[in-house]
Structures are given as structure tokens and as C-alpha cells.
């Protein structure tokens, strides 16, 4: 059994900047940063990994030993079993899960496509920052010393200026997609569906600087920054897909119902009151909570599932949402992976019923979502798991970078309002995108120096209402 060497030290400066400094230090070619409730975890390097794809099944590696097995009826159980076999005391795993992973549990698994669907790593080194002294762990004592030394030096925030992204619906296609979704809802048993749209980023991105800028201006439930297997993502998640602690207590946090915020105290208050009184938004939220309850009941002990904080308003960056939490206790024999399977993908990023929502999303959006509306997660050998819903994020794969946002469509939706909602959500990230140092002047920044929220409200959305 392999063991980590560890040390505790005081990290200098803000935890956010300390985590960003570790990502920029160049000690690791792959890393994940994951923030939860004021604590940041940095995971660097790879001792072991699990990758899932429809073409090859479940592929795992521990040190130099590699194995592959075909996909079974419960791929997430297979993932959990593979991680449990990794001979490391006190392991944690970090990584991502694509929206299309959900198709593996349907009668149309071919819709999952040929791209990787999940990638989790057990890191060579791990650092926890915030809430007291930093904890540094690594199988290499030399790396422990190097990380402790890095944490002892202050990290200066980047002085690079962001280059705001124009989030307009350039092709004018989104209102038409919403209208088609509304028609499908009115003529089938589909009750709700989230239809999203991508927004290209026309220059290379400095992901670490964007993470610091964006996190400093957001109020997420979770935040994350990862560079893993050729994919880079930075995000400020408004909600969790599922949280499971080591004692089997389970929580999911559906958010549905949206209005803008950041427009001044008086306007924010007016929009909050409007949100709480809007029948469409309340209906959308209650439908989502009801399905979350039903899904949780499939893996929780009878009588333990309950809803708390029903229809409370949660402030998340440039928007405010209606939110609730659904709690439960895992049933005997159930694991955190079963809980994730039960609620994934989040109802607030898919629809009701999910099977019909998948059909609608596939038919209208056309391209695969990938990590968008999937999860970035942290799982532990003690049975706990924490999965953030991947929204309010910036994505990069070789050759392209993009933002993406969607809106929940019901029979009572209007295309203009749903387009406006995507603009509101995109403003959680779009004003804070920092170009990479070699990005040049591919897209000139706006000369408008007003606050980004006011600028975007007028310039981006007003002409599309």
C-alpha cells in the first residue's frame, strides 16, 4: 500500500491566489483545482486514472499497470470499483464527467458518441488551502518540500486585463430553437427542457488569470480550474449535482428560475420580487424539485428524503436563482456512485422527463455538450463525493475555446425572455476572460468603460428582446 508523505504549513496570502500560484508553477503538466465552501484543493500529477468511453469501455491505470474492461450495465459502479483498487492510503480522485455519460444508462447508448465521457485522476500531489494551515501531501517527499516552499511565497494577481466576450446570439438561431422546444412541450409528454447555445471565444485564453478574475467577481456554490487530458475548463458552478459525505448523507441542490443581478440594490430587489412572483419560474422550480425528490428516493432509505429551504433566492454572480435543497440518507448497500447515477445529469440542466429531454436536446442542439452540463467532481476513498454542475464555465479543447449557457423551457416560455436569460448567465464569465499573453489583438476590447453588467444589459441583450 502506497502512502503519501505530508506536511502542514501556513499559506501566504489569499487561498484563491495560492491555488492559482500552484497551477501556474509548472510542477505538473496536468492538474485540477476544486473549491468547496472556502477551501481549495489542488491536485497535481497523475498516479492513477480512470477513463470511460463508449468505444473502449472503462480504462484504468495505476502507476504502470493498465487494464481495460467493457462497459457493463452500471458504468459508474465500475468507476468506483476501479478507484477502490488503487493501492494508496487515503486517496482522493478529481476530474470530470460529460453530459453524454447519461446516455450510457438509456436504450440509445450510441448517443454518447465516441469522445471520452469521464476522466478521473488520483493525483501525485494534493494540497488543501483555507480554513487553517495548508495540508500538503505527495508520494514524493521532494514534491512536498517544493509545494511548501511555493506556499510560503506571496502570489501577486495577474495585471493582465480581461477582454470581454460578446455574448449576442450572432446567428439569431436561439429564439427559433426555443420556439421548437415550446411546440414539442405542447404536443408531447415533455414538460421541461434546457436548451443551450455556445458562444465562441476568438482568442487563446489565460485560464489561471481568468479563474482568479472570475472567482473574485462571482459567488459560486463551487469553483474549479482543470487542465486534464487535453481539456481545460474554468467554472463558477451555481449548484451541486450531488454531495455525499462519508456517513452516507446525501444532498442535491436544484436551482431553477432566474433573474439578473448586479444592476444596483434597488433593481436587484425589484427583480428578486418579480422572480418570486413569476408563475412560470415557480412552476419550473417546483417541477425540478419534485423530480430530484423522486430520484433521491431510489437510492435513499425510505422516509429520509426531505426538501429544505424551498424557493429560497440564491445569488450566483450575475444572476439570482430560486433554490432548494433535497436531503436524504443512502440506503443499505448504496454508494455515492449510485447517488450520482440517480440524479445525473442534473434536472436543472436536462429536463423532465429526462428521456424525452435527451431527445429534444439532441435534436435541437445538434452538437455534443461534452463537459458542459456535466460535472467536475472530487471523490474519496472514505465513500464521500462532491460533484459540481458544470455551468457558468469556459471550455477549451485543441483548436477552439467557448462559453455556453442555456435556459429552462416550459409551455409558458417566450423565446425573447429565454434568450435574455442566457445573456444574464453568460455575464458570470464573459466579462472576465483574460487573453493568453500571446493572444495578440485578435479581437479588440470594448472601449466602453462602464461596469460590465450595465454595458452588457444594454449592448448585448436589448437589441434581441
PDB file of N, CA, C and O in Angstrom, residues 351-413:
ATOM      1  N   UNK A 351     -33.937  18.192 -18.168  1.00  0.00           N
ATOM      2  CA  UNK A 351     -35.356  18.415 -18.379  1.00  0.00           C
ATOM      3  C   UNK A 351     -36.191  17.364 -17.698  1.00  0.00           C
ATOM      4  O   UNK A 351     -35.691  16.530 -16.953  1.00  0.00           O
ATOM      5  N   UNK A 352     -37.512  17.393 -17.994  1.00  0.00           N
ATOM      6  CA  UNK A 352     -38.463  16.491 -17.359  1.00  0.00           C
ATOM      7  C   UNK A 352     -39.488  16.044 -18.409  1.00  0.00           C
ATOM      8  O   UNK A 352     -40.127  16.901 -19.043  1.00  0.00           O
ATOM      9  N   UNK A 353     -39.702  14.716 -18.555  1.00  0.00           N
ATOM     10  CA  UNK A 353     -38.828  13.646 -18.067  1.00  0.00           C
ATOM     11  C   UNK A 353     -37.510  13.650 -18.827  1.00  0.00           C
ATOM     12  O   UNK A 353     -37.436  14.112 -19.969  1.00  0.00           O
ATOM     13  N   UNK A 354     -36.484  13.108 -18.199  1.00  0.00           N
ATOM     14  CA  UNK A 354     -35.152  13.215 -18.780  1.00  0.00           C
ATOM     15  C   UNK A 354     -35.040  12.509 -20.129  1.00  0.00           C
ATOM     16  O   UNK A 354     -34.365  13.001 -21.037  1.00  0.00           O
ATOM     17  N   UNK A 355     -35.685  11.364 -20.274  1.00  0.00           N
ATOM     18  CA  UNK A 355     -35.557  10.625 -21.535  1.00  0.00           C
ATOM     19  C   UNK A 355     -36.058  11.449 -22.714  1.00  0.00           C
ATOM     20  O   UNK A 355     -35.419  11.495 -23.777  1.00  0.00           O
ATOM     21  N   UNK A 356     -37.196  12.121 -22.555  1.00  0.00           N
ATOM     22  CA  UNK A 356     -37.718  12.965 -23.629  1.00  0.00           C
ATOM     23  C   UNK A 356     -36.866  14.227 -23.791  1.00  0.00           C
ATOM     24  O   UNK A 356     -36.702  14.735 -24.905  1.00  0.00           O
ATOM     25  N   UNK A 357     -36.319  14.732 -22.678  1.00  0.00           N
ATOM     26  CA  UNK A 357     -35.443  15.906 -22.768  1.00  0.00           C
ATOM     27  C   UNK A 357     -34.190  15.581 -23.569  1.00  0.00           C
ATOM     28  O   UNK A 357     -33.727  16.403 -24.369  1.00  0.00           O
ATOM     29  N   UNK A 358     -33.632  14.377 -23.377  1.00  0.00           N
ATOM     30  CA  UNK A 358     -32.453  13.981 -24.162  1.00  0.00           C
ATOM     31  C   UNK A 358     -32.777  14.030 -25.651  1.00  0.00           C
ATOM     32  O   UNK A 358     -31.976  14.505 -26.469  1.00  0.00           O
ATOM     33  N   UNK A 359     -33.961  13.511 -26.029  1.00  0.00           N
ATOM     34  CA  UNK A 359     -34.345  13.515 -27.438  1.00  0.00           C
ATOM     35  C   UNK A 359     -34.418  14.937 -27.974  1.00  0.00           C
ATOM     36  O   UNK A 359     -33.927  15.231 -29.074  1.00  0.00           O
ATOM     37  N   UNK A 360     -35.027  15.817 -27.187  1.00  0.00           N
ATOM     38  CA  UNK A 360     -35.193  17.201 -27.631  1.00  0.00           C
ATOM     39  C   UNK A 360     -33.848  17.909 -27.727  1.00  0.00           C
ATOM     40  O   UNK A 360     -33.566  18.607 -28.708  1.00  0.00           O
ATOM     41  N   UNK A 361     -33.000  17.732 -26.719  1.00  0.00           N
ATOM     42  CA  UNK A 361     -31.680  18.376 -26.726  1.00  0.00           C
ATOM     43  C   UNK A 361     -30.857  17.896 -27.903  1.00  0.00           C
ATOM     44  O   UNK A 361     -30.233  18.689 -28.622  1.00  0.00           O
ATOM     45  N   UNK A 362     -30.847  16.581 -28.150  1.00  0.00           N
ATOM     46  CA  UNK A 362     -30.078  16.029 -29.269  1.00  0.00           C
ATOM     47  C   UNK A 362     -30.578  16.582 -30.595  1.00  0.00           C
ATOM     48  O   UNK A 362     -29.793  16.950 -31.477  1.00  0.00           O
ATOM     49  N   UNK A 363     -31.899  16.665 -30.735  1.00  0.00           N
ATOM     50  CA  UNK A 363     -32.458  17.120 -31.999  1.00  0.00           C
ATOM     51  C   UNK A 363     -32.264  18.597 -32.254  1.00  0.00           C
ATOM     52  O   UNK A 363     -32.053  19.007 -33.407  1.00  0.00           O
ATOM     53  N   UNK A 364     -32.313  19.428 -31.203  1.00  0.00           N
ATOM     54  CA  UNK A 364     -32.248  20.874 -31.399  1.00  0.00           C
ATOM     55  C   UNK A 364     -30.833  21.428 -31.319  1.00  0.00           C
ATOM     56  O   UNK A 364     -30.473  22.320 -32.091  1.00  0.00           O
ATOM     57  N   UNK A 365     -30.024  20.922 -30.381  1.00  0.00           N
ATOM     58  CA  UNK A 365     -28.685  21.499 -30.217  1.00  0.00           C
ATOM     59  C   UNK A 365     -27.706  20.986 -31.259  1.00  0.00           C
ATOM     60  O   UNK A 365     -26.764  21.694 -31.631  1.00  0.00           O
ATOM     61  N   UNK A 366     -27.863  19.758 -31.686  1.00  0.00           N
ATOM     62  CA  UNK A 366     -27.037  19.253 -32.786  1.00  0.00           C
ATOM     63  C   UNK A 366     -25.684  18.729 -32.371  1.00  0.00           C
ATOM     64  O   UNK A 366     -25.329  17.604 -32.706  1.00  0.00           O
ATOM     65  N   UNK A 367     -24.903  19.501 -31.628  1.00  0.00           N
ATOM     66  CA  UNK A 367     -23.557  19.079 -31.240  1.00  0.00           C
ATOM     67  C   UNK A 367     -23.571  18.529 -29.817  1.00  0.00           C
ATOM     68  O   UNK A 367     -24.485  18.784 -29.039  1.00  0.00           O
ATOM     69  N   UNK A 368     -22.536  17.766 -29.487  1.00  0.00           N
ATOM     70  CA  UNK A 368     -22.412  17.217 -28.140  1.00  0.00           C
ATOM     71  C   UNK A 368     -22.094  18.342 -27.147  1.00  0.00           C
ATOM     72  O   UNK A 368     -21.341  19.262 -27.452  1.00  0.00           O
ATOM     73  N   UNK A 369     -22.640  18.236 -25.952  1.00  0.00           N
ATOM     74  CA  UNK A 369     -22.338  19.218 -24.910  1.00  0.00           C
ATOM     75  C   UNK A 369     -20.970  18.984 -24.283  1.00  0.00           C
ATOM     76  O   UNK A 369     -20.319  19.914 -23.830  1.00  0.00           O
ATOM     77  N   UNK A 370     -20.555  17.739 -24.186  1.00  0.00           N
ATOM     78  CA  UNK A 370     -19.282  17.445 -23.527  1.00  0.00           C
ATOM     79  C   UNK A 370     -19.368  17.727 -22.042  1.00  0.00           C
ATOM     80  O   UNK A 370     -20.319  17.338 -21.367  1.00  0.00           O
ATOM     81  N   UNK A 371     -18.374  18.443 -21.505  1.00  0.00           N
ATOM     82  CA  UNK A 371     -18.353  18.704 -20.063  1.00  0.00           C
ATOM     83  C   UNK A 371     -19.451  19.681 -19.652  1.00  0.00           C
ATOM     84  O   UNK A 371     -19.914  19.648 -18.514  1.00  0.00           O
ATOM     85  N   UNK A 372     -19.904  20.538 -20.554  1.00  0.00           N
ATOM     86  CA  UNK A 372     -20.987  21.462 -20.225  1.00  0.00           C
ATOM     87  C   UNK A 372     -22.216  20.682 -19.752  1.00  0.00           C
ATOM     88  O   UNK A 372     -22.645  19.715 -20.394  1.00  0.00           O
ATOM     89  N   UNK A 373     -22.793  21.098 -18.626  1.00  0.00           N
ATOM     90  CA  UNK A 373     -23.965  20.469 -18.007  1.00  0.00           C
ATOM     91  C   UNK A 373     -23.653  19.090 -17.453  1.00  0.00           C
ATOM     92  O   UNK A 373     -24.555  18.376 -17.024  1.00  0.00           O
ATOM     93  N   UNK A 374     -22.361  18.718 -17.442  1.00  0.00           N
ATOM     94  CA  UNK A 374     -21.915  17.511 -16.776  1.00  0.00           C
ATOM     95  C   UNK A 374     -21.486  17.837 -15.360  1.00  0.00           C
ATOM     96  O   UNK A 374     -22.149  18.610 -14.665  1.00  0.00           O
ATOM     97  N   UNK A 375     -20.351  17.279 -14.935  1.00  0.00           N
ATOM     98  CA  UNK A 375     -19.908  17.512 -13.558  1.00  0.00           C
ATOM     99  C   UNK A 375     -18.392  17.560 -13.496  1.00  0.00           C
ATOM    100  O   UNK A 375     -17.704  16.849 -14.236  1.00  0.00           O
ATOM    101  N   UNK A 376     -17.865  18.422 -12.631  1.00  0.00           N
ATOM    102  CA  UNK A 376     -16.489  18.331 -12.141  1.00  0.00           C
ATOM    103  C   UNK A 376     -16.609  17.837 -10.711  1.00  0.00           C
ATOM    104  O   UNK A 376     -17.439  18.351  -9.944  1.00  0.00           O
ATOM    105  N   UNK A 377     -15.820  16.831 -10.354  1.00  0.00           N
ATOM    106  CA  UNK A 377     -16.074  16.182  -9.075  1.00  0.00           C
ATOM    107  C   UNK A 377     -14.795  15.797  -8.337  1.00  0.00           C
ATOM    108  O   UNK A 377     -13.715  15.700  -8.924  1.00  0.00           O
ATOM    109  N   UNK A 378     -15.004  15.569  -7.037  1.00  0.00           N
ATOM    110  CA  UNK A 378     -13.968  15.086  -6.132  1.00  0.00           C
ATOM    111  C   UNK A 378     -14.565  13.911  -5.365  1.00  0.00           C
ATOM    112  O   UNK A 378     -15.598  14.040  -4.722  1.00  0.00           O
ATOM    113  N   UNK A 379     -13.927  12.751  -5.462  1.00  0.00           N
ATOM    114  CA  UNK A 379     -14.392  11.550  -4.770  1.00  0.00           C
ATOM    115  C   UNK A 379     -13.280  11.053  -3.861  1.00  0.00           C
ATOM    116  O   UNK A 379     -12.095  11.252  -4.145  1.00  0.00           O
ATOM    117  N   UNK A 380     -13.653  10.380  -2.762  1.00  0.00           N
ATOM    118  CA  UNK A 380     -12.670   9.959  -1.768  1.00  0.00           C
ATOM    119  C   UNK A 380     -12.850   8.488  -1.415  1.00  0.00           C
ATOM    120  O   UNK A 380     -13.940   7.924  -1.538  1.00  0.00           O
ATOM    121  N   UNK A 381     -11.759   7.906  -0.929  1.00  0.00           N
ATOM    122  CA  UNK A 381     -11.775   6.516  -0.520  1.00  0.00           C
ATOM    123  C   UNK A 381     -12.662   6.236   0.674  1.00  0.00           C
ATOM    124  O   UNK A 381     -13.003   5.081   0.944  1.00  0.00           O
ATOM    125  N   UNK A 382     -13.064   7.279   1.421  1.00  0.00           N
ATOM    126  CA  UNK A 382     -13.946   7.078   2.576  1.00  0.00           C
ATOM    127  C   UNK A 382     -15.421   7.007   2.185  1.00  0.00           C
ATOM    128  O   UNK A 382     -16.300   6.913   3.038  1.00  0.00           O
ATOM    129  N   UNK A 383     -15.707   7.052   0.871  1.00  0.00           N
ATOM    130  CA  UNK A 383     -17.081   6.960   0.392  1.00  0.00           C
ATOM    131  C   UNK A 383     -17.752   8.274   0.102  1.00  0.00           C
ATOM    132  O   UNK A 383     -18.894   8.303  -0.376  1.00  0.00           O
ATOM    133  N   UNK A 384     -17.086   9.392   0.348  1.00  0.00           N
ATOM    134  CA  UNK A 384     -17.690  10.697   0.078  1.00  0.00           C
ATOM    135  C   UNK A 384     -17.469  11.101  -1.372  1.00  0.00           C
ATOM    136  O   UNK A 384     -16.561  10.599  -2.052  1.00  0.00           O
ATOM    137  N   UNK A 385     -18.312  12.022  -1.829  1.00  0.00           N
ATOM    138  CA  UNK A 385     -18.222  12.501  -3.213  1.00  0.00           C
ATOM    139  C   UNK A 385     -18.875  13.869  -3.277  1.00  0.00           C
ATOM    140  O   UNK A 385     -19.901  14.105  -2.629  1.00  0.00           O
ATOM    141  N   UNK A 386     -18.291  14.760  -4.048  1.00  0.00           N
ATOM    142  CA  UNK A 386     -18.826  16.102  -4.230  1.00  0.00           C
ATOM    143  C   UNK A 386     -18.745  16.435  -5.712  1.00  0.00           C
ATOM    144  O   UNK A 386     -17.652  16.453  -6.288  1.00  0.00           O
ATOM    145  N   UNK A 387     -19.897  16.659  -6.342  1.00  0.00           N
ATOM    146  CA  UNK A 387     -19.941  16.890  -7.784  1.00  0.00           C
ATOM    147  C   UNK A 387     -20.598  18.228  -8.084  1.00  0.00           C
ATOM    148  O   UNK A 387     -21.761  18.449  -7.728  1.00  0.00           O
ATOM    149  N   UNK A 388     -19.860  19.111  -8.727  1.00  0.00           N
ATOM    150  CA  UNK A 388     -20.360  20.431  -9.107  1.00  0.00           C
ATOM    151  C   UNK A 388     -20.958  20.370 -10.507  1.00  0.00           C
ATOM    152  O   UNK A 388     -20.380  19.766 -11.418  1.00  0.00           O
ATOM    153  N   UNK A 389     -22.090  21.006 -10.686  1.00  0.00           N
ATOM    154  CA  UNK A 389     -22.709  21.106 -12.003  1.00  0.00           C
ATOM    155  C   UNK A 389     -21.907  22.084 -12.859  1.00  0.00           C
ATOM    156  O   UNK A 389     -21.634  23.208 -12.439  1.00  0.00           O
ATOM    157  N   UNK A 390     -21.547  21.671 -14.064  1.00  0.00           N
ATOM    158  CA  UNK A 390     -20.678  22.496 -14.917  1.00  0.00           C
ATOM    159  C   UNK A 390     -21.521  23.472 -15.730  1.00  0.00           C
ATOM    160  O   UNK A 390     -21.954  23.197 -16.856  1.00  0.00           O
ATOM    161  N   UNK A 391     -21.785  24.600 -15.111  1.00  0.00           N
ATOM    162  CA  UNK A 391     -22.395  25.758 -15.756  1.00  0.00           C
ATOM    163  C   UNK A 391     -21.509  26.956 -15.445  1.00  0.00           C
ATOM    164  O   UNK A 391     -20.604  26.875 -14.625  1.00  0.00           O
ATOM    165  N   UNK A 392     -21.797  28.111 -16.092  1.00  0.00           N
ATOM    166  CA  UNK A 392     -21.014  29.340 -15.891  1.00  0.00           C
ATOM    167  C   UNK A 392     -19.527  29.042 -16.078  1.00  0.00           C
ATOM    168  O   UNK A 392     -18.693  29.354 -15.229  1.00  0.00           O
ATOM    169  N   UNK A 393     -19.210  28.445 -17.206  1.00  0.00           N
ATOM    170  CA  UNK A 393     -17.855  27.931 -17.420  1.00  0.00           C
ATOM    171  C   UNK A 393     -17.318  28.321 -18.783  1.00  0.00           C
ATOM    172  O   UNK A 393     -18.066  28.649 -19.710  1.00  0.00           O
ATOM    173  N   UNK A 394     -15.998  28.268 -18.881  1.00  0.00           N
ATOM    174  CA  UNK A 394     -15.260  28.488 -20.119  1.00  0.00           C
ATOM    175  C   UNK A 394     -14.526  27.200 -20.451  1.00  0.00           C
ATOM    176  O   UNK A 394     -13.901  26.588 -19.577  1.00  0.00           O
ATOM    177  N   UNK A 395     -14.601  26.785 -21.711  1.00  0.00           N
ATOM    178  CA  UNK A 395     -14.056  25.499 -22.139  1.00  0.00           C
ATOM    179  C   UNK A 395     -13.012  25.691 -23.227  1.00  0.00           C
ATOM    180  O   UNK A 395     -13.124  26.600 -24.055  1.00  0.00           O
ATOM    181  N   UNK A 396     -12.034  24.794 -23.230  1.00  0.00           N
ATOM    182  CA  UNK A 396     -11.050  24.808 -24.308  1.00  0.00           C
ATOM    183  C   UNK A 396     -10.620  23.380 -24.628  1.00  0.00           C
ATOM    184  O   UNK A 396     -10.316  22.591 -23.735  1.00  0.00           O
ATOM    185  N   UNK A 397     -10.647  23.049 -25.902  1.00  0.00           N
ATOM    186  CA  UNK A 397     -10.058  21.838 -26.431  1.00  0.00           C
ATOM    187  C   UNK A 397      -9.171  22.272 -27.590  1.00  0.00           C
ATOM    188  O   UNK A 397      -9.256  23.417 -28.046  1.00  0.00           O
ATOM    189  N   UNK A 398      -8.275  21.413 -28.070  1.00  0.00           N
ATOM    190  CA  UNK A 398      -7.369  21.841 -29.135  1.00  0.00           C
ATOM    191  C   UNK A 398      -8.102  22.503 -30.298  1.00  0.00           C
ATOM    192  O   UNK A 398      -8.996  21.924 -30.905  1.00  0.00           O
ATOM    193  N   UNK A 399      -7.741  23.749 -30.564  1.00  0.00           N
ATOM    194  CA  UNK A 399      -8.285  24.454 -31.715  1.00  0.00           C
ATOM    195  C   UNK A 399      -9.463  25.365 -31.442  1.00  0.00           C
ATOM    196  O   UNK A 399      -9.856  26.148 -32.302  1.00  0.00           O
ATOM    197  N   UNK A 400     -10.058  25.312 -30.242  1.00  0.00           N
ATOM    198  CA  UNK A 400     -11.199  26.190 -30.001  1.00  0.00           C
ATOM    199  C   UNK A 400     -11.432  26.397 -28.510  1.00  0.00           C
ATOM    200  O   UNK A 400     -11.049  25.577 -27.672  1.00  0.00           O
ATOM    201  N   UNK A 401     -12.066  27.539 -28.197  1.00  0.00           N
ATOM    202  CA  UNK A 401     -12.495  27.854 -26.839  1.00  0.00           C
ATOM    203  C   UNK A 401     -13.890  28.453 -26.933  1.00  0.00           C
ATOM    204  O   UNK A 401     -14.238  29.111 -27.927  1.00  0.00           O
ATOM    205  N   UNK A 402     -14.710  28.241 -25.896  1.00  0.00           N
ATOM    206  CA  UNK A 402     -16.081  28.709 -25.974  1.00  0.00           C
ATOM    207  C   UNK A 402     -16.718  28.802 -24.588  1.00  0.00           C
ATOM    208  O   UNK A 402     -16.267  28.197 -23.623  1.00  0.00           O
ATOM    209  N   UNK A 403     -17.798  29.594 -24.530  1.00  0.00           N
ATOM    210  CA  UNK A 403     -18.712  29.649 -23.399  1.00  0.00           C
ATOM    211  C   UNK A 403     -20.000  28.944 -23.819  1.00  0.00           C
ATOM    212  O   UNK A 403     -20.243  28.725 -25.004  1.00  0.00           O
ATOM    213  N   UNK A 404     -20.848  28.631 -22.837  1.00  0.00           N
ATOM    214  CA  UNK A 404     -22.138  28.038 -23.185  1.00  0.00           C
ATOM    215  C   UNK A 404     -23.125  28.316 -22.056  1.00  0.00           C
ATOM    216  O   UNK A 404     -22.755  28.303 -20.886  1.00  0.00           O
ATOM    217  N   UNK A 405     -24.370  28.560 -22.426  1.00  0.00           N
ATOM    218  CA  UNK A 405     -25.417  28.767 -21.426  1.00  0.00           C
ATOM    219  C   UNK A 405     -26.745  28.349 -22.013  1.00  0.00           C
ATOM    220  O   UNK A 405     -26.949  28.355 -23.236  1.00  0.00           O
ATOM    221  N   UNK A 406     -27.677  27.990 -21.124  1.00  0.00           N
ATOM    222  CA  UNK A 406     -28.999  27.569 -21.556  1.00  0.00           C
ATOM    223  C   UNK A 406     -30.071  28.164 -20.679  1.00  0.00           C
ATOM    224  O   UNK A 406     -29.810  28.865 -19.700  1.00  0.00           O
ATOM    225  N   UNK A 407     -31.307  27.850 -21.016  1.00  0.00           N
ATOM    226  CA  UNK A 407     -32.459  28.305 -20.240  1.00  0.00           C
ATOM    227  C   UNK A 407     -33.478  27.177 -20.190  1.00  0.00           C
ATOM    228  O   UNK A 407     -33.574  26.365 -21.113  1.00  0.00           O
ATOM    229  N   UNK A 408     -34.238  27.135 -19.098  1.00  0.00           N
ATOM    230  CA  UNK A 408     -35.260  26.118 -18.928  1.00  0.00           C
ATOM    231  C   UNK A 408     -36.538  26.515 -19.654  1.00  0.00           C
ATOM    232  O   UNK A 408     -37.124  27.562 -19.375  1.00  0.00           O
ATOM    233  N   UNK A 409     -36.954  25.663 -20.593  1.00  0.00           N
ATOM    234  CA  UNK A 409     -38.111  25.967 -21.428  1.00  0.00           C
ATOM    235  C   UNK A 409     -39.328  25.191 -20.929  1.00  0.00           C
ATOM    236  O   UNK A 409     -39.261  23.971 -20.733  1.00  0.00           O
ATOM    237  N   UNK A 410     -40.447  25.894 -20.724  1.00  0.00           N
ATOM    238  CA  UNK A 410     -41.738  25.319 -20.385  1.00  0.00           C
ATOM    239  C   UNK A 410     -42.761  25.768 -21.427  1.00  0.00           C
ATOM    240  O   UNK A 410     -42.455  26.598 -22.291  1.00  0.00           O
ATOM    241  N   UNK A 411     -43.961  25.238 -21.310  1.00  0.00           N
ATOM    242  CA  UNK A 411     -45.004  25.620 -22.268  1.00  0.00           C
ATOM    243  C   UNK A 411     -45.261  27.124 -22.241  1.00  0.00           C
ATOM    244  O   UNK A 411     -45.608  27.725 -23.258  1.00  0.00           O
ATOM    245  N   UNK A 412     -45.079  27.753 -21.065  1.00  0.00           N
ATOM    246  CA  UNK A 412     -45.339  29.179 -20.949  1.00  0.00           C
ATOM    247  C   UNK A 412     -44.155  30.070 -21.248  1.00  0.00           C
ATOM    248  O   UNK A 412     -44.216  31.285 -21.013  1.00  0.00           O
ATOM    249  N   UNK A 413     -43.081  29.511 -21.756  1.00  0.00           N
ATOM    250  CA  UNK A 413     -41.885  30.308 -22.055  1.00  0.00           C
ATOM    251  C   UNK A 413     -42.108  31.210 -23.262  1.00  0.00           C
ATOM    252  O   UNK A 413     -42.965  30.951 -24.118  1.00  0.00           O
TER     253      UNK A 413
END
